[in-house]
CSV table of C-alpha atoms and ligand atoms in Angstrom, one decimal:
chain,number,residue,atom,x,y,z
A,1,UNK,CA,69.4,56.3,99.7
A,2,UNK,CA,66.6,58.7,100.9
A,3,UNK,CA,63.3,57.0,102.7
A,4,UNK,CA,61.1,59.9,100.9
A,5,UNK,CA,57.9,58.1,103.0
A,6,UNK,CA,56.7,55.6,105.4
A,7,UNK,CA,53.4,54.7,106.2
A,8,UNK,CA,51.6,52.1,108.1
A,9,UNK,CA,48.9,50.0,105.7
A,10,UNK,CA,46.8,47.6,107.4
A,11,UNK,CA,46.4,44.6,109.9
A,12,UNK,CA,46.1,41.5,108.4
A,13,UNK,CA,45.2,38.5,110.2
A,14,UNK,CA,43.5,36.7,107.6
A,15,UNK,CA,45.0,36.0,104.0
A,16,UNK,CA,42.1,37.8,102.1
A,17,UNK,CA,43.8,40.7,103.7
A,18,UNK,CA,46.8,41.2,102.3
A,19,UNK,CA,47.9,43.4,100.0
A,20,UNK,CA,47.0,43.1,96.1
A,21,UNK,CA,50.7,41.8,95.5
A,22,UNK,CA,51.6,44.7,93.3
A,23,UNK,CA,54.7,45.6,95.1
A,24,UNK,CA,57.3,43.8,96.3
A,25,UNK,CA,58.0,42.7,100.0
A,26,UNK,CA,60.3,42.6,102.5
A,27,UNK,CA,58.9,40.6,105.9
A,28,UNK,CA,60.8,40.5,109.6
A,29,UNK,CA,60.3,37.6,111.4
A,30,UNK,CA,61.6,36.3,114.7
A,31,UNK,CA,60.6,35.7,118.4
A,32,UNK,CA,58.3,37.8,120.4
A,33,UNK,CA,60.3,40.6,122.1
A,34,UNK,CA,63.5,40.2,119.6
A,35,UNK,CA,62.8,43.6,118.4
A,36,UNK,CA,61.5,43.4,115.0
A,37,UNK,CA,58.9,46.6,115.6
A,38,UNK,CA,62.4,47.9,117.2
A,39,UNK,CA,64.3,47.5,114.2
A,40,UNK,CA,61.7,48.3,111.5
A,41,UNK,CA,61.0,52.3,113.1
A,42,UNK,CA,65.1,52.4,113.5
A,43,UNK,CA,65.3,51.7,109.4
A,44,UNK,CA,63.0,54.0,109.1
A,45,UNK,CA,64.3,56.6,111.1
A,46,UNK,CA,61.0,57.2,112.7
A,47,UNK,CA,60.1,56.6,117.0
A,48,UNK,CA,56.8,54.8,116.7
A,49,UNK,CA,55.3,53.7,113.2
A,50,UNK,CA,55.4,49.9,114.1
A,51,UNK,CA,54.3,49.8,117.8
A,52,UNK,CA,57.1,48.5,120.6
A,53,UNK,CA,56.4,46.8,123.4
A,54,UNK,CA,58.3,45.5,126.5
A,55,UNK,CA,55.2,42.7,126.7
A,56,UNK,CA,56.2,39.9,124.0
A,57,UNK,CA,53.3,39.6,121.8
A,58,UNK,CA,52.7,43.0,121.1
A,59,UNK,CA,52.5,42.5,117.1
A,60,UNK,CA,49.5,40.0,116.7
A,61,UNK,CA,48.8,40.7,112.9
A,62,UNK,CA,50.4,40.8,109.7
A,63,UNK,CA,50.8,44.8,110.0
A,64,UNK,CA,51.9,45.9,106.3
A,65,UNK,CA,53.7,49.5,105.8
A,66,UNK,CA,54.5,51.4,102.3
A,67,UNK,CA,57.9,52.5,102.1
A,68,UNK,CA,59.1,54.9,99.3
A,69,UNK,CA,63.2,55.7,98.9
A,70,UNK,CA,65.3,57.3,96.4
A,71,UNK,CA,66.7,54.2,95.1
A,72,UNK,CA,65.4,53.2,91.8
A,73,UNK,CA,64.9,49.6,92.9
A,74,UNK,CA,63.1,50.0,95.6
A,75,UNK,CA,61.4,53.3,94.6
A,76,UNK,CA,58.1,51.6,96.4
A,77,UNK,CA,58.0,48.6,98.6
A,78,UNK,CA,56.3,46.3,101.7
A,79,UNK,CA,58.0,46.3,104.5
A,80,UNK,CA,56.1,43.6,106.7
A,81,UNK,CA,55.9,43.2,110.2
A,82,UNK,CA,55.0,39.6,110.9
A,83,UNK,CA,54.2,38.5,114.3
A,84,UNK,CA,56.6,37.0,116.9
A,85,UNK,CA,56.5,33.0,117.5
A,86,UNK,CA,57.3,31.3,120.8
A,87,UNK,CA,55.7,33.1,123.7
A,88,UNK,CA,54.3,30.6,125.8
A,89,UNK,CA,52.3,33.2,127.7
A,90,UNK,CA,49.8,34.1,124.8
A,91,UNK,CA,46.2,32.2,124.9
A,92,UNK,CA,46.8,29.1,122.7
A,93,UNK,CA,44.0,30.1,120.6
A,94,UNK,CA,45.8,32.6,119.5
A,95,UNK,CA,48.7,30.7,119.3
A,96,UNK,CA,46.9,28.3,116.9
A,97,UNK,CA,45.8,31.1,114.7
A,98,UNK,CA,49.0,32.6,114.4
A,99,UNK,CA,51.2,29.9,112.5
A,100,UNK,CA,48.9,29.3,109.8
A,101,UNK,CA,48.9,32.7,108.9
A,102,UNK,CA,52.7,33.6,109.4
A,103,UNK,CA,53.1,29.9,107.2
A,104,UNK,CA,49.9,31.0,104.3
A,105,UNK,CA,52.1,33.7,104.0
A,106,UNK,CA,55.7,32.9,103.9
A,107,UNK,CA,55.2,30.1,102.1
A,108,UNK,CA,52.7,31.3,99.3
A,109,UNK,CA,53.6,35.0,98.7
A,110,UNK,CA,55.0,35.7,95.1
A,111,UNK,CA,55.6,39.4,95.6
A,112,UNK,CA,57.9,38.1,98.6
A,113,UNK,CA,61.5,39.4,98.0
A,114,UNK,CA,63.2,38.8,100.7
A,115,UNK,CA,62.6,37.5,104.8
A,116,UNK,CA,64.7,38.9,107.6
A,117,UNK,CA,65.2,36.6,110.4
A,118,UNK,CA,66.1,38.4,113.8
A,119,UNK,CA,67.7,36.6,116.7
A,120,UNK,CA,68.8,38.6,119.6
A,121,UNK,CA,72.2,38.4,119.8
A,122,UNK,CA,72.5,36.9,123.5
A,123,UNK,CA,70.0,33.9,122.9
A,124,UNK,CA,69.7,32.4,120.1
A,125,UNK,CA,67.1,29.8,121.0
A,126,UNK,CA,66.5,25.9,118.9
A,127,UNK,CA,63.4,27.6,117.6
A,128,UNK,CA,65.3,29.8,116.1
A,129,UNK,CA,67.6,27.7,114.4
A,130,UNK,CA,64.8,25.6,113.5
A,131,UNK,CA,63.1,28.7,112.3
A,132,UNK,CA,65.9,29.2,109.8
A,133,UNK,CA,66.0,26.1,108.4
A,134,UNK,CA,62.7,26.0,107.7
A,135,UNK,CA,62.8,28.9,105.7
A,136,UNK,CA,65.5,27.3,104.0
A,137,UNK,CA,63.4,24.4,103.4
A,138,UNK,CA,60.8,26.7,101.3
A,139,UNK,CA,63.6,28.0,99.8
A,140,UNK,CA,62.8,31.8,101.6
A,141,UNK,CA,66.9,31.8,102.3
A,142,UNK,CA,66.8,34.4,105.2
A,143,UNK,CA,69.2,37.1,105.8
A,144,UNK,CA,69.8,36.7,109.8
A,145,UNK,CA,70.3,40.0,112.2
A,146,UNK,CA,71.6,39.3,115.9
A,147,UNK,CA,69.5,42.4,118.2
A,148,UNK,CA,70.2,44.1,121.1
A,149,UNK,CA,74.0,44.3,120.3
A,150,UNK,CA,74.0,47.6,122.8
A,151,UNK,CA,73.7,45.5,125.7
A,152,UNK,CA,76.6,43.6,124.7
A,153,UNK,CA,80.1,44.3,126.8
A,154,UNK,CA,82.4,45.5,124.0
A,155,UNK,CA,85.2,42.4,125.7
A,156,UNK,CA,82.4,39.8,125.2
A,157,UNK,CA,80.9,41.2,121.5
A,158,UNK,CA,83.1,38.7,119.4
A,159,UNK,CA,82.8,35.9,121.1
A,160,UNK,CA,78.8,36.3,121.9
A,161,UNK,CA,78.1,36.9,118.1
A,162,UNK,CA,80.3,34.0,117.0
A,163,UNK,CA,78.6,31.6,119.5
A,164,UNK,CA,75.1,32.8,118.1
A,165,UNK,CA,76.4,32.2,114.4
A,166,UNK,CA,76.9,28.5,114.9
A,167,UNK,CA,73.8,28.1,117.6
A,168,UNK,CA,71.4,29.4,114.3
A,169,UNK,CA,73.4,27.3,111.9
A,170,UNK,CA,75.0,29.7,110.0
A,171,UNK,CA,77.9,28.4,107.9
A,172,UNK,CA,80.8,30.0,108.4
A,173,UNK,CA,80.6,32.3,105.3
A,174,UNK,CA,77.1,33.5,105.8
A,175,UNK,CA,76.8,36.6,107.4
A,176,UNK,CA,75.3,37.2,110.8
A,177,UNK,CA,74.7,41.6,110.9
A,178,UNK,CA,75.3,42.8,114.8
A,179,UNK,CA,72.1,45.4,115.1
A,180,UNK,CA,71.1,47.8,117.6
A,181,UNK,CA,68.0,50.2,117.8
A,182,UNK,CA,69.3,52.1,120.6
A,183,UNK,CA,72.9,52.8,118.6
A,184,UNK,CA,71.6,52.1,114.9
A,185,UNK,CA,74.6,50.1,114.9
A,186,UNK,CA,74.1,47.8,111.6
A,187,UNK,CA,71.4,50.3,110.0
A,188,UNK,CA,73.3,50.5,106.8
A,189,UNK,CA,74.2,46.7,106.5
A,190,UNK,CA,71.0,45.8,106.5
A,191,UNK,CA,69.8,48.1,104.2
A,192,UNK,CA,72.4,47.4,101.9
A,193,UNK,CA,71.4,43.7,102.0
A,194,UNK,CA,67.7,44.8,101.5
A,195,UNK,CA,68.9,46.7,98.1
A,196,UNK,CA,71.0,43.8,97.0
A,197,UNK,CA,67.9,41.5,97.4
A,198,UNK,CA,66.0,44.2,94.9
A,199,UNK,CA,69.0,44.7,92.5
A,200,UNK,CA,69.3,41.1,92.3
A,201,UNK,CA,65.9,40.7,90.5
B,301,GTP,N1,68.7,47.6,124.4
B,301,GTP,C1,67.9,47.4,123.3
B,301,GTP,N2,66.6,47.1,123.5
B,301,GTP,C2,65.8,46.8,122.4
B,301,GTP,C3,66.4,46.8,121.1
B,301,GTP,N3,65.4,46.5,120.2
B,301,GTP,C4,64.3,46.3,120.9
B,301,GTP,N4,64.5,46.5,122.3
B,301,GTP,C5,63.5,46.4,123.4
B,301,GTP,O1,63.0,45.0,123.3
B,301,GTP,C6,61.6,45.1,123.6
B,301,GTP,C7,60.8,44.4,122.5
B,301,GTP,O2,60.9,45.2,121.3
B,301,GTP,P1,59.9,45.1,120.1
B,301,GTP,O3,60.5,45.9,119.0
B,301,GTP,O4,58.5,45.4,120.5
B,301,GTP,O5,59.9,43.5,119.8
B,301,GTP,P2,59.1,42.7,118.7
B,301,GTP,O6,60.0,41.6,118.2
B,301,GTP,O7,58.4,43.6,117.7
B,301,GTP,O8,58.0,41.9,119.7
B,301,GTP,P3,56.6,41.3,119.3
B,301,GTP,O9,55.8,42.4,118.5
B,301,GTP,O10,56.0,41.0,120.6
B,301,GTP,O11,56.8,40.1,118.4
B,301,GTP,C8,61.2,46.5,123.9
B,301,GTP,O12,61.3,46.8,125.3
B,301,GTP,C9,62.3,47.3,123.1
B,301,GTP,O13,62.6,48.6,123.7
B,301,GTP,C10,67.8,47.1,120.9
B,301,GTP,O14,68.4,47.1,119.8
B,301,GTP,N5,68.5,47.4,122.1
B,302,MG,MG1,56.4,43.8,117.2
């Protein structure tokens, strides 16, 4: 599969602002810093589209980008940054304003095809876990990555990812995909599971 073009939409940070619905979407969600903007610009094969930071809380908004690929499916879709939850140090008004949106949206959105739900693979916090069950509670079934594999030791990978598997309460045939950024280790994984999600429609 080609990625023919990728460009960045909007902001959204209120629900009048997002997109028409005409396409379908695909939204990334996980804990500030987990590398979601990380992971979205390594799909894409491009250095800066969705803007990284080393501060959590860099993505603030609903930022929306149009993706077009060779595969028939998915010839045109929206690929959705959503912000991260869970950084104590952001002001709490924003902190307030921010899971109304994130919930307006995950839990209202027809054109939603999908949710990937990133944990990085060293820490899987009880947000997270909780995080994943609550999408399974609005029946938004989340296809989990583990980030940051890189930093990994190659003697501790197995045993790290396994513990993180049963700390997000996966069941023991759901898959947990190892990811990395740096390597593009799990690139084609996830966007294999990303065209099953389309070809399953
Ligand atoms: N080693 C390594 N570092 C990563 C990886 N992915 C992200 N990072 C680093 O982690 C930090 C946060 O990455 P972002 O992609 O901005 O994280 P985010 O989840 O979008 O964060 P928010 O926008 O704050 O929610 C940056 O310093 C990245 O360079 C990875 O796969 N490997
Ligand atoms: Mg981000």
């Amino acid at each position: 599969m080609k990625i023919f073009a990728a460009e960045f939409i909007k902001s959204c940070v209120s629900p009048e602002q997002f997109p028409s619905g005409r396409l379908h979407e695909v939204a990334f969600v996980g804990r500030s810093n987990v590398g979601k903007s990380s992971l979205i610009n390594s799909l894409l094969n491009r250095r800066d589209l969705a803007k990284v930071s080393r501060t959590p809380g860099k993505t603030r908004a609903v930022n929306v980008f149009l993706i077009s690929t060779s595969d028939p499916e998915l010839s045109q879709f929206h690929l959705v940054d959503l912000p991260g939850y869970g950084f104590a140090k952001v002001a709490k008004s924003v902190r307030i304003q921010w899971g109304p949106l994130m919930e307006d949206y995950l839990v209202g959105r027809a054109s939603l095809l999908g949710v990937v739900m990133l944990v990085d693979s060293r820490v899987a916090t009880e947000q997270d876990r909780q995080t994943i069950a609550w999408l399974r509670s609005i029946n938004r079934n989340p296809l989990v990555v583990a980030t940051k594999v890189d930093k990994l030791k190659s003697g501790e990978r197995i045993r790290v990812l396994r513990e993180t598997h049963r700390a997000v309460g996966l069941a023991e045939e759901e898959q947990l995909i190892p990811y990395s950024s740096v390597t593009g280790d799990g690139r084609d994984r996830v966007w294999r599971a990303i065209r099953d999600l389309a070809g399953s429609l």
